[in-house]
Amino acid sequence: MKTPVTTEAPPPGRTGARRRALPWLVVVLWIAAIAVAGPLAGKLGDVQQDRAVDYLPAGADSTQVAEIRDALPGGEATELVVVYHRADGLTGADRETAAGQIARIARDHRLTGGDAPEGIPSRDGTTLMYPVASTAPGQDEDARTDFVAEVREVAEGGGGLDVEVGGPGALDADAQEVYGSLDGPLLYTTIAVVAVLLILIYRSPLLWLVPLVVAGVANTVSMAAAYGLNQLFDTPISGQSSGVMTILVFGAGTDYALLLVSRYREELRRHPLPYEAMLAAVRGCGPAVLASSGTVAAGLLCLLAADLNSSRGMGPVAAVGVVCALLAMMTLLPAILVLLGRRVFWPLVPRYGSAPKARRSLFTAMGSSAGRRPLTVLTGGAALLGALALGTLALPDGLKQEDSFIDRPESISAMKTLAAAFPERSAQPIVVIAPTDRADRALAEARDTEGVAAAERVRGDKEWTELSVTAEHPPQTAGETATIEALRDRLDGDLGSYVGGPSAQELDLGDTNARDRLVVIPLVLVSVLLILIALLRSLVAPLLLLTAVVAVWGASLGIGGLVFEPLFGVEGTDPGLPLLSFVFLVALGVDYGIFLMHRMREESLSGAEPRDAALTALRTTGGVVASAGLVLAATFAVLLNMPMVQLFELGFVIAVGVLLDTFLVRTYLVTSASVALGRRVWWPGPLSRPAPAGGRPVPVETTAAERPEREPVG
């Protein structure tokens, strides 16, 4: 006879009134938070900056150039190149069309130099380029974008004449358009992916919606908090950081929801009232969730030590997303679930006093194989990860500007056309900022530098003068890089000049990313290790987890090296990929390791032998953590559909890494290592010492986890 569902009415008196009031109070407080956060969240896009200069390191030459140009009369110039091209050679009519259009642009806009610029023909007669620059838009991003759009509206081809508008200003405008279009598709795609997975996991027409709504609330609050960081602390906000924050809120937040709901379902079978069951669930899984989210946030905050603006800004922004997800899932989600009662689980309602259907767990079988031959499994898994890590040797070279978009915009197409038509010179100037009293000497030194085709004054004030230098080699080639380095060597020191521009910016980005890796990676390792030592009361177990996640990072990058170019046609590696993927994979990988090791420690404290504790921890956490891993991997996989190569590569590496960690490293390698090490895994803590004489370990079949065993969530 089935046990009937007991009444869910709370007992009379103050305790019952408090139990009725507390969930409603939590919901009301979150509604108030949304009312405040909503308008602020809508302003996040207004402070988002995605020009190349906004990603630059604080102390680099190219950053100094950008800042000084902003302060020159008229501010930083918006530089464009209008390209006229006919494959079989330009006609006289083509040249007249080009001259007329450029003259109209000069009439409609205040161009640098005043008059319409002269066209520069290619040697083969197929291409004519016009450098067009204006300081009129100033620092207003909308005005810059409008200027580019208006030039493109005038510069039109037809009848076999191709007209494209490129240059740094057009590239910035295209990047702004791409990043500005990410928010909607990224959010909707993430919601759709999480919704489908939750429906499959919960098999309930209502339950899946609750964590999704709570994640949406957390995302709104996190956007408002990120806007607050920008206003209060001038934290840089980019399209990349805001997109990753959204992914983390839904991915990590859903993970916390899965763990809480799984424990709540279990406790509903033990407690007659949902309030009591939720209280027990929060007490049971809360410490592990708090520790794991704290570890993720601490790892992300290590990015504050980065010199690169984009990386330094992503740290606190992403950490805010994790904290908001934690707060929402541990307060608002429990309140809503208690108010909805057991019926939220329909049709699989967990009745008080019932037991879950007994079935053999996949993770029981996995644990058995790891437990029988732990050293064999450990050696084989380590060899596999090492072999995959060798794929990093095949990673494509540094990502060039023209390869940074999945779908090539007009500015990139124009750069390609110029590179083919003008192989003997660069169509993208190198910018030199020299003290005005030494500008003549700097100009002479620049013209005398090897690799320089031409150099001229542009504009200036009493303090600084801008020089435009044309290299003999195409942009972002080894020859142009050598020219930039030679200019810096000759113009530094007594001349006090700075060398910048788009190519110099890319060079500085690569150099700074290399420096940041040397600083941030050890900082992440040390901070995470200290947290794990405090949590697990051991030195060996934290080192085991850290070694495992670092191996996952290497293997994930290696898989990227094997497939980026051959399979996806990606022709370069974002220089920030190794650092960002390391921070996320270490933080998120340790996150899952905490759930396993924390449960293993609980079993050991209850008296279980090391082997039994490891296998029970795997069996009881396997289903819910596997579901969480699938959700997190799927949310980061959403980035594969984004139009920027940087986001594509980051999403791929993290998604692959999470899957490796969930189904190989945590399941087999960490469990095998724990079985092989035995009590030594808890050294030097008290659990590393043998049980007292006469003490009887708790058999694996009767541990706390089996009273009753958690119902699988998958």
XYZ file of C-alpha atoms in Angstrom:
714
model
C 0.000 0.000 0.000
C 1.414 3.376 -0.988
C 2.004 5.955 1.689
C -0.370 8.868 1.097
C 0.903 12.389 0.749
C 0.653 14.018 4.149
C -0.804 17.444 4.700
C 1.555 20.320 4.083
C -0.148 22.763 6.401
C 2.329 24.039 8.990
C 1.640 23.473 12.669
C -0.136 26.267 14.552
C 1.707 28.844 16.635
C 4.652 31.143 16.073
C 6.782 28.480 14.403
C 4.082 27.739 11.848
C 3.532 31.423 11.127
C 7.255 31.926 10.647
C 7.414 29.008 8.243
C 4.552 30.506 6.238
C 6.007 34.012 6.249
C 9.697 33.372 5.534
C 9.344 32.068 1.946
C 7.001 34.929 1.070
C 9.381 37.446 2.624
C 12.268 36.079 0.525
C 10.183 36.314 -2.652
C 9.116 39.891 -1.848
C 12.727 40.942 -1.214
C 13.801 39.524 -4.571
C 10.921 41.287 -6.326
C 12.151 44.532 -4.768
C 15.686 43.724 -5.905
C 14.458 43.200 -9.471
C 12.575 46.516 -9.370
C 15.808 48.286 -8.451
C 18.122 46.227 -10.655
C 16.014 46.224 -13.823
C 16.686 49.825 -14.929
C 20.398 49.527 -14.043
C 20.736 46.242 -15.938
C 19.420 47.960 -19.059
C 22.309 50.429 -18.907
C 25.039 47.774 -19.049
C 25.161 47.889 -22.843
C 25.753 51.661 -22.716
C 29.090 51.247 -20.898
C 30.271 48.258 -22.918
C 33.440 49.017 -24.888
C 34.720 46.759 -27.663
C 37.257 48.808 -29.601
C 40.700 47.295 -29.803
C 42.025 50.129 -27.611
C 39.613 49.113 -24.840
C 41.369 45.751 -24.502
C 44.883 47.193 -24.304
C 47.278 46.812 -21.371
C 47.574 49.811 -19.077
C 51.262 50.601 -19.571
C 51.884 49.612 -23.195
C 53.150 52.016 -25.872
C 49.987 51.536 -27.921
C 47.854 52.492 -24.900
C 49.832 55.713 -24.425
C 49.356 56.511 -28.107
C 45.599 55.979 -27.889
C 45.260 58.128 -24.765
C 47.385 60.990 -26.143
C 45.497 60.944 -29.459
C 42.264 61.290 -27.502
C 43.643 64.482 -25.931
C 44.834 66.051 -29.212
C 42.645 68.704 -30.877
C 39.521 66.981 -32.123
C 40.279 63.813 -30.179
C 41.268 60.523 -31.725
C 40.720 60.451 -35.462
C 38.351 57.914 -36.972
C 40.514 56.500 -39.769
C 39.018 54.778 -42.796
C 40.254 53.486 -46.130
C 37.830 53.546 -49.052
C 38.805 50.825 -51.524
C 37.724 50.773 -55.194
C 38.476 47.516 -56.995
C 37.729 45.940 -60.372
C 39.215 42.505 -60.998
C 40.112 43.177 -64.672
C 41.388 46.720 -64.079
C 39.788 50.051 -63.176
C 38.315 52.091 -66.023
C 38.347 55.861 -66.459
C 34.700 55.923 -65.433
C 35.589 54.018 -62.257
C 38.173 56.640 -61.341
C 35.708 59.450 -61.978
C 33.118 57.702 -59.803
C 35.662 57.283 -57.035
C 36.830 60.904 -57.186
C 33.250 62.184 -57.125
C 32.269 60.066 -54.154
C 35.349 61.052 -52.152
C 34.714 64.718 -52.949
C 31.159 64.369 -51.646
C 32.435 62.725 -48.436
C 34.875 65.635 -47.980
C 32.022 68.147 -48.434
C 29.737 66.389 -45.950
C 32.334 65.739 -43.247
C 35.235 67.626 -41.690
C 38.163 65.479 -42.778
C 41.654 65.587 -41.336
C 43.719 67.721 -43.723
C 40.668 69.619 -44.945
C 40.576 68.761 -48.654
C 39.560 65.519 -50.325
C 42.456 63.034 -50.173
C 44.275 61.851 -53.274
C 43.756 58.276 -54.401
C 46.634 55.782 -54.289
C 46.574 53.333 -57.233
C 47.920 49.809 -57.085
C 50.678 48.789 -59.503
C 48.431 46.345 -61.335
C 45.736 48.972 -61.910
C 42.954 46.966 -60.253
C 42.634 48.939 -57.026
C 42.444 52.539 -55.853
C 42.493 53.409 -52.165
C 41.617 56.670 -50.439
C 42.683 57.277 -46.817
C 39.788 59.115 -45.151
C 40.045 60.354 -41.554
C 38.030 62.711 -39.394
C 38.241 63.935 -35.798
C 34.680 65.280 -35.912
C 33.061 62.242 -34.235
C 35.330 62.770 -31.199
C 34.937 60.161 -28.453
C 31.221 59.535 -29.069
C 30.899 55.888 -30.102
C 27.542 56.484 -31.783
C 28.993 59.400 -33.766
C 31.933 57.235 -34.893
C 29.594 54.481 -36.004
C 27.371 57.002 -37.820
C 30.388 58.463 -39.632
C 31.376 55.003 -40.889
C 27.801 54.278 -41.957
C 27.499 57.579 -43.819
C 30.779 57.031 -45.687
C 29.604 53.555 -46.677
C 26.308 54.971 -47.871
C 28.106 57.340 -50.253
C 30.832 54.924 -51.351
C 28.886 52.530 -53.548
C 29.901 50.416 -56.506
C 28.058 48.548 -59.213
C 28.569 47.129 -62.671
C 31.594 45.114 -61.623
C 33.126 47.881 -59.494
C 33.533 46.748 -55.884
C 33.676 49.432 -53.201
C 34.531 48.613 -49.593
C 35.237 50.762 -46.544
C 37.947 49.438 -44.231
C 40.562 50.804 -41.856
C 40.706 50.910 -38.044
C 37.547 53.018 -37.686
C 35.501 50.647 -39.838
C 36.916 47.656 -37.979
C 35.884 49.181 -34.641
C 32.407 49.924 -35.985
C 31.991 46.362 -37.254
C 33.222 44.944 -33.941
C 30.789 47.168 -32.028
C 27.949 45.983 -34.261
C 28.864 42.328 -33.782
C 29.246 42.578 -30.015
C 26.117 44.711 -29.755
C 24.152 41.983 -31.512
C 25.366 39.247 -29.137
C 23.272 40.007 -26.061
C 19.900 38.928 -27.420
C 20.931 35.754 -29.299
C 23.338 34.742 -26.534
C 20.686 35.090 -23.830
C 17.892 33.404 -25.800
C 20.088 30.535 -26.964
C 21.386 29.961 -23.441
C 17.852 29.922 -22.033
C 16.706 27.495 -24.719
C 19.625 25.115 -24.137
C 19.175 25.123 -20.352
C 15.403 24.671 -20.689
C 15.758 21.608 -22.924
C 18.310 20.008 -20.606
C 16.230 20.685 -17.486
C 13.139 19.179 -19.108
C 15.104 16.045 -19.965
C 16.637 15.857 -16.484
C 13.531 16.523 -14.393
C 10.854 15.001 -16.645
C 8.328 17.389 -15.150
C 6.130 19.971 -16.934
C 6.684 22.554 -14.177
C 9.859 21.870 -12.211
C 12.269 22.812 -15.045
C 10.769 26.290 -15.233
C 11.549 27.249 -11.633
C 15.387 27.156 -11.818
C 15.226 28.831 -15.218
C 13.171 31.755 -13.904
C 15.449 32.096 -10.884
C 18.517 32.095 -13.170
C 16.880 34.877 -15.208
C 16.388 36.895 -12.033
C 20.025 36.311 -11.061
C 21.156 37.422 -14.525
C 19.263 40.705 -14.243
C 20.746 41.413 -10.820
C 24.244 40.495 -12.019
C 23.940 42.877 -14.983
C 22.958 45.673 -12.601
C 25.864 44.768 -10.299
C 28.282 44.798 -13.238
C 27.010 48.247 -14.223
C 27.604 49.334 -10.625
C 31.191 48.039 -10.765
C 31.767 50.140 -13.867
C 30.331 53.293 -12.341
C 31.951 52.936 -8.908
C 35.332 51.421 -9.772
C 35.661 52.092 -13.504
C 35.732 48.328 -14.162
C 36.081 47.739 -17.929
C 33.015 46.071 -19.462
C 33.358 44.340 -22.830
C 31.046 42.229 -24.940
C 33.187 39.231 -24.080
C 32.976 39.738 -20.309
C 29.237 40.436 -20.249
C 28.587 37.409 -22.472
C 30.671 35.119 -20.261
C 28.882 36.489 -17.191
C 25.520 35.478 -18.666
C 26.867 32.008 -19.470
C 28.163 31.611 -15.902
C 24.930 32.789 -14.290
C 22.832 30.261 -16.186
C 25.447 27.481 -16.213
C 26.747 27.667 -12.645
C 23.351 28.743 -11.305
C 21.649 25.745 -12.872
C 24.368 23.501 -11.419
C 23.611 24.790 -7.923
C 19.901 24.301 -8.570
C 20.450 20.695 -9.637
C 22.356 19.926 -6.436
C 19.790 21.626 -4.223
C 16.746 20.104 -5.919
C 18.303 16.639 -5.832
C 18.922 16.918 -2.085
C 15.457 18.454 -1.546
C 13.806 15.550 -3.365
C 15.671 13.162 -1.080
C 14.699 15.059 2.058
C 11.007 15.194 1.073
C 10.950 11.409 1.536
C 12.235 11.866 5.092
C 10.268 14.940 6.244
C 6.502 15.484 6.194
C 6.686 19.227 5.493
C 8.434 20.907 2.544
C 9.818 23.640 4.809
C 11.592 21.073 6.992
C 12.799 19.144 3.954
C 14.208 22.306 2.358
C 15.913 23.326 5.587
C 17.611 19.919 5.730
C 18.525 20.143 2.030
C 20.134 23.569 2.411
C 22.036 22.403 5.474
C 23.159 19.272 3.645
C 24.392 20.682 0.329
C 24.820 24.336 1.287
C 28.404 24.097 2.599
C 29.644 22.305 -0.527
C 27.823 24.739 -2.836
C 29.126 27.724 -0.879
C 32.679 26.366 -0.924
C 32.578 25.562 -4.642
C 31.122 28.932 -5.649
C 33.597 30.697 -3.390
C 36.439 28.837 -5.071
C 35.172 29.812 -8.528
C 34.800 33.465 -7.498
C 38.253 33.523 -5.891
C 39.844 32.034 -9.001
C 38.124 34.583 -11.236
C 39.141 37.509 -9.021
C 42.777 36.557 -9.596
C 42.305 38.138 -13.029
C 42.482 41.502 -11.263
C 46.250 40.980 -11.301
C 46.232 40.968 -15.116
C 47.607 43.992 -16.972
C 45.284 43.485 -19.921
C 42.154 45.620 -19.528
C 39.804 42.998 -20.955
C 41.111 40.223 -18.670
C 41.236 42.458 -15.610
C 37.638 43.533 -16.192
C 36.372 39.996 -16.792
C 37.503 38.824 -13.337
C 35.139 40.857 -11.129
C 32.334 40.823 -13.711
C 32.336 37.022 -13.947
C 32.728 36.690 -10.160
C 29.679 38.909 -9.677
C 27.717 36.559 -11.929
C 28.707 33.526 -9.835
C 27.831 35.270 -6.548
C 24.442 36.442 -7.847
C 23.691 32.923 -9.100
C 24.619 31.500 -5.690
C 22.446 33.975 -3.775
C 19.440 33.396 -6.022
C 19.700 29.611 -6.028
C 20.190 29.344 -2.250
C 17.444 31.811 -1.251
C 14.885 32.504 -3.983
C 14.815 28.971 -5.396
C 14.195 27.320 -1.988
C 11.461 29.841 -1.196
C 9.588 29.203 -4.454
C 9.931 25.433 -4.152
C 8.559 25.482 -0.592
C 5.606 27.633 -1.653
C 4.811 25.302 -4.550
C 5.076 22.209 -2.360
C 5.498 18.632 -3.511
C 3.264 19.108 -6.532
C 6.088 20.915 -8.336
C 7.660 17.454 -8.927
C 4.549 16.066 -10.656
C 4.292 13.414 -12.044
C 7.281 11.972 -10.097
C 6.173 13.276 -6.685
C 8.472 12.196 -3.797
C 6.079 11.008 -1.067
C 6.912 11.109 2.619
C 8.132 7.739 3.821
C 8.603 6.318 0.315
C 11.839 4.994 -1.122
C 13.230 5.740 -4.590
C 13.116 3.013 -7.178
C 16.202 0.864 -6.828
C 18.291 0.622 -9.981
C 21.893 0.022 -10.766
C 23.708 3.295 -11.294
C 26.030 3.877 -14.232
C 28.451 5.459 -11.791
C 28.381 2.349 -9.628
C 29.715 0.402 -12.602
C 32.291 3.099 -13.332
C 33.390 3.134 -9.718
C 33.700 -0.630 -9.651
C 36.079 -0.634 -12.608
C 38.136 2.166 -11.065
C 38.183 0.411 -7.710
C 39.331 -2.970 -9.037
C 42.424 -1.703 -10.869
C 43.028 1.848 -9.672
C 46.651 2.105 -10.787
C 45.876 0.754 -14.262
C 42.974 3.164 -14.697
C 45.031 6.065 -13.336
C 48.004 5.344 -15.610
C 45.835 4.916 -18.706
C 43.859 8.104 -18.053
C 46.995 10.139 -17.379
C 48.566 8.828 -20.587
C 45.444 9.788 -22.556
C 45.392 13.329 -21.154
C 49.106 13.694 -21.835
C 48.680 12.563 -25.432
C 45.815 15.019 -25.959
C 47.885 17.832 -24.447
C 50.462 17.340 -27.200
C 47.855 18.819 -29.538
C 48.760 22.245 -28.145
C 51.802 22.075 -30.420
C 49.366 22.235 -33.352
C 47.527 25.357 -32.164
C 47.409 27.947 -34.968
C 49.584 31.034 -34.698
C 48.353 34.255 -33.113
C 44.958 35.476 -34.284
C 45.122 38.355 -36.777
C 42.490 41.054 -36.970
C 41.249 39.853 -40.342
C 40.699 36.347 -38.930
C 38.865 37.372 -35.760
C 35.351 37.237 -37.254
C 33.489 34.038 -38.142
C 31.578 35.856 -40.882
C 33.889 38.332 -42.629
C 32.543 41.935 -42.344
C 33.213 44.650 -44.909
C 36.188 46.105 -43.023
C 38.004 42.758 -43.072
C 37.174 42.173 -46.727
C 38.657 45.582 -47.517
C 41.872 44.651 -45.671
C 42.136 41.449 -47.709
C 41.682 43.383 -50.945
C 44.363 45.908 -49.958
C 46.818 43.205 -48.908
C 46.507 41.550 -52.326
C 46.657 44.811 -54.301
C 49.474 46.493 -52.352
C 51.901 43.700 -51.396
C 54.786 46.181 -51.433
C 53.440 48.410 -48.635
C 51.111 48.511 -45.654
C 47.673 50.012 -46.059
C 47.390 50.390 -42.277
C 49.555 53.166 -40.802
C 51.749 52.890 -37.727
C 51.064 55.821 -35.402
C 53.926 57.593 -33.645
C 53.325 60.175 -30.914
C 56.368 62.389 -30.342
C 56.965 65.380 -28.057
C 56.372 68.450 -30.203
C 59.782 69.949 -29.468
C 61.420 66.744 -30.739
C 58.951 65.919 -33.526
C 61.327 66.872 -36.368
C 64.050 64.596 -35.035
C 61.536 61.781 -34.475
C 60.255 62.187 -38.052
C 63.775 61.996 -39.450
C 64.586 58.914 -37.341
C 61.344 57.236 -38.434
C 62.075 57.819 -42.124
C 65.553 56.401 -41.626
C 64.282 53.211 -39.909
C 64.603 49.957 -41.837
C 61.254 48.758 -43.149
C 59.634 52.226 -43.297
C 58.259 53.262 -46.708
C 57.090 56.760 -45.738
C 56.472 58.993 -42.721
C 54.720 62.352 -42.327
C 53.353 64.769 -39.739
C 49.674 64.622 -39.104
C 48.580 66.977 -36.323
C 49.556 68.088 -32.860
C 49.498 70.664 -30.091
C 52.112 72.353 -27.930
C 52.962 69.115 -26.135
C 52.525 66.224 -28.610
C 52.664 65.687 -32.362
C 51.232 62.749 -34.268
C 53.239 61.099 -37.045
C 51.868 58.605 -39.560
C 54.346 55.915 -40.636
C 53.791 53.513 -43.527
C 55.628 50.192 -43.393
C 56.951 48.321 -46.410
C 55.247 45.113 -45.296
C 51.546 44.169 -45.001
C 49.840 44.511 -41.595
C 50.548 41.939 -38.887
C 53.333 40.206 -40.767
C 56.786 39.407 -39.433
C 58.226 42.249 -41.518
C 55.840 44.852 -40.099
C 56.408 43.548 -36.549
C 60.154 43.994 -37.040
C 59.532 47.556 -38.260
C 57.430 48.394 -35.179
C 60.108 47.021 -32.863
C 62.819 48.926 -34.724
C 60.813 52.171 -34.443
C 60.395 51.653 -30.715
C 64.118 51.081 -30.288
C 65.039 54.257 -32.184
C 62.302 56.583 -30.930
C 62.379 55.698 -27.249
C 64.880 57.163 -24.823
C 65.914 60.762 -25.622
C 63.140 61.213 -28.170
C 60.466 60.107 -25.657
C 58.120 58.875 -28.394
C 55.468 56.146 -28.384
C 54.645 53.771 -31.236
C 51.061 52.552 -31.590
C 48.302 51.895 -34.081
C 46.315 48.728 -34.831
C 49.258 46.410 -35.518
C 51.204 47.687 -32.506
C 48.106 47.110 -30.389
C 47.951 43.468 -31.472
C 51.657 43.090 -30.700
C 51.157 44.560 -27.218
C 48.126 42.337 -26.629
C 50.201 39.240 -27.315
C 53.119 40.374 -25.139
C 50.853 41.345 -22.247
C 48.935 38.087 -22.377
C 52.257 36.261 -22.029
C 53.117 38.410 -18.990
C 49.686 37.924 -17.452
C 49.985 34.146 -17.720
C 53.171 34.252 -15.668
C 51.449 36.296 -12.952
C 47.837 35.102 -12.871
C 48.266 31.328 -13.301
C 50.449 30.875 -10.169
C 48.111 33.206 -8.270
C 45.079 31.099 -9.226
C 46.845 27.887 -8.246
C 47.923 29.218 -4.857
C 44.561 30.781 -3.967
C 42.551 27.721 -4.984
C 44.990 25.414 -3.198
C 44.660 27.362 0.058
C 40.858 27.253 -0.127
C 40.899 23.515 -0.782
C 43.300 22.880 2.105
C 41.009 24.795 4.463
C 37.929 22.980 3.177
C 39.245 19.412 2.982
C 41.681 19.589 5.941
C 44.296 17.899 3.807
C 47.252 18.674 1.592
C 47.241 15.619 -0.672
C 43.576 15.799 -1.730
C 43.837 19.486 -2.852
C 47.044 18.757 -4.778
C 45.288 15.806 -6.435
C 42.360 17.968 -7.515
C 44.601 20.763 -8.806
C 46.780 18.348 -10.762
C 43.661 16.841 -12.318
C 42.178 20.150 -13.460
C 45.498 21.392 -14.855
C 45.725 18.160 -16.858
C 42.194 18.793 -18.146
C 43.209 22.303 -19.220
C 46.188 21.000 -21.187
C 44.139 18.253 -22.837
C 41.330 20.664 -23.768
C 43.744 23.110 -25.385
C 45.342 20.158 -27.165
C 41.991 19.066 -28.601
C 41.506 22.654 -29.765
C 44.881 22.505 -31.506
C 43.824 19.333 -33.302
C 40.480 20.634 -34.591
C 40.512 24.449 -34.776
C 42.069 24.774 -38.211
C 41.436 21.349 -39.845
C 37.804 21.023 -38.738
C 36.523 24.565 -38.135
C 38.785 26.571 -40.445
C 39.937 28.866 -37.625
C 43.216 30.426 -38.772
C 44.603 31.774 -35.512
C 44.570 31.354 -31.740
C 43.384 34.200 -29.550
C 46.398 35.170 -27.388
C 44.099 35.428 -24.356
C 42.748 31.878 -24.766
C 45.350 30.023 -22.631
C 44.928 32.349 -19.643
C 41.130 32.660 -19.682
C 40.570 28.955 -20.326
C 42.976 28.117 -17.480
C 41.169 30.350 -14.990
C 37.725 29.037 -15.923
C 38.659 25.361 -16.177
C 40.628 25.321 -12.931
C 37.889 27.168 -11.031
C 34.999 25.181 -12.522
C 36.850 21.853 -12.482
C 37.752 22.208 -8.819
C 34.100 23.139 -8.299
C 33.033 19.612 -9.302
C 35.960 18.025 -7.477
C 34.773 19.663 -4.272
C 31.401 17.887 -4.487
C 33.130 14.519 -4.851
C 35.833 15.025 -2.214
C 33.452 16.673 0.244
C 31.133 13.657 0.060
C 34.134 11.317 0.297
C 35.222 13.105 3.448
C 31.724 12.788 4.929
C 31.805 9.041 4.310
C 35.279 8.768 5.837
C 34.137 10.677 8.914
C 31.251 8.234 9.288
C 33.778 5.386 9.521
C 33.897 4.049 5.967
C 37.149 2.616 4.691
C 38.927 4.769 2.061
C 37.942 2.559 -0.888
C 34.317 2.390 0.214
C 34.222 6.136 0.878
C 35.558 6.927 -2.616
C 33.152 4.586 -4.413
C 30.137 5.693 -2.380
C 30.973 9.350 -3.023
C 31.170 8.668 -6.743
C 27.920 6.727 -6.806
C 25.928 9.240 -4.778
C 27.227 12.382 -6.486
C 27.665 10.906 -9.964
C 24.210 11.472 -11.399
C 23.652 15.007 -10.189
C 27.189 16.208 -10.973
C 27.052 14.582 -14.429
C 23.825 16.471 -15.095
C 25.446 19.668 -13.815
C 28.471 19.100 -16.035
C 26.294 18.577 -19.093
C 24.419 21.805 -18.390
C 27.582 23.835 -17.854
C 29.263 22.401 -20.959
C 26.145 23.069 -23.022
C 25.916 26.694 -21.857
C 29.533 27.377 -22.787
C 28.941 25.553 -26.090
C 26.451 28.328 -26.889
C 29.522 30.486 -27.587
C 30.262 28.239 -30.590
C 27.378 29.964 -32.344
C 28.772 33.452 -31.764
C 30.357 35.415 -34.649
C 33.690 36.158 -32.923
C 36.570 33.679 -33.081
C 37.686 34.621 -29.554
C 34.320 33.584 -28.123
C 34.160 30.468 -30.303
C 37.569 29.243 -29.119
C 36.879 30.018 -25.461
C 33.508 28.270 -25.556
C 34.949 25.195 -27.270
C 37.886 24.720 -24.896
C 35.813 25.222 -21.733
C 32.952 22.987 -22.926
C 35.369 20.186 -23.844
C 37.241 20.647 -20.565
C 34.074 20.438 -18.467
C 33.056 17.223 -20.237
C 36.518 15.712 -19.743
C 36.452 16.636 -16.089
C 32.921 15.314 -15.555
C 33.161 11.966 -17.319
C 36.861 11.076 -17.213
C 38.870 12.915 -14.608
C 36.415 13.140 -11.720
C 34.816 9.760 -12.449
C 37.876 7.655 -13.106
C 41.121 9.429 -12.329
C 40.323 11.218 -9.065
C 38.406 8.179 -7.809
C 41.214 5.783 -8.819
C 43.848 7.993 -7.219
C 41.796 8.206 -4.020
C 41.430 4.404 -3.897
C 45.148 3.906 -4.599
C 46.229 6.425 -1.967
C 43.814 5.197 0.679
C 43.981 7.181 3.900
C 47.029 9.053 2.617
C 44.706 11.167 0.468
C 43.751 13.004 3.699
C 47.339 13.560 4.873
C 48.249 15.237 7.194
C 44.724 15.519 8.637
C 43.306 13.147 11.268
C 41.535 11.057 8.613
C 44.944 9.976 7.304
C 45.584 7.976 10.495
C 44.333 4.389 10.875
C 41.032 3.782 12.679
C 41.341 3.028 16.418
C 41.872 -0.602 17.378
C 38.585 -2.393 17.698
C 36.797 0.223 15.635
C 34.507 -1.142 12.983
C 34.290 0.742 9.651
C 30.844 1.311 8.260
C 30.197 -0.993 5.283
C 29.637 0.752 2.001
C 26.143 -0.722 1.758
C 25.000 0.999 4.964
C 26.625 4.415 4.788
C 24.690 7.611 5.307
C 24.342 8.060 1.601
C 22.145 4.959 1.432
C 19.444 6.216 3.809
C 17.894 6.244 1.189
C 20.144 6.630 -1.868
C 19.530 9.844 -3.747
C 17.174 9.513 -6.617
C 19.062 10.031 -9.877
C 18.372 13.333 -11.573
C 19.264 12.223 -15.052
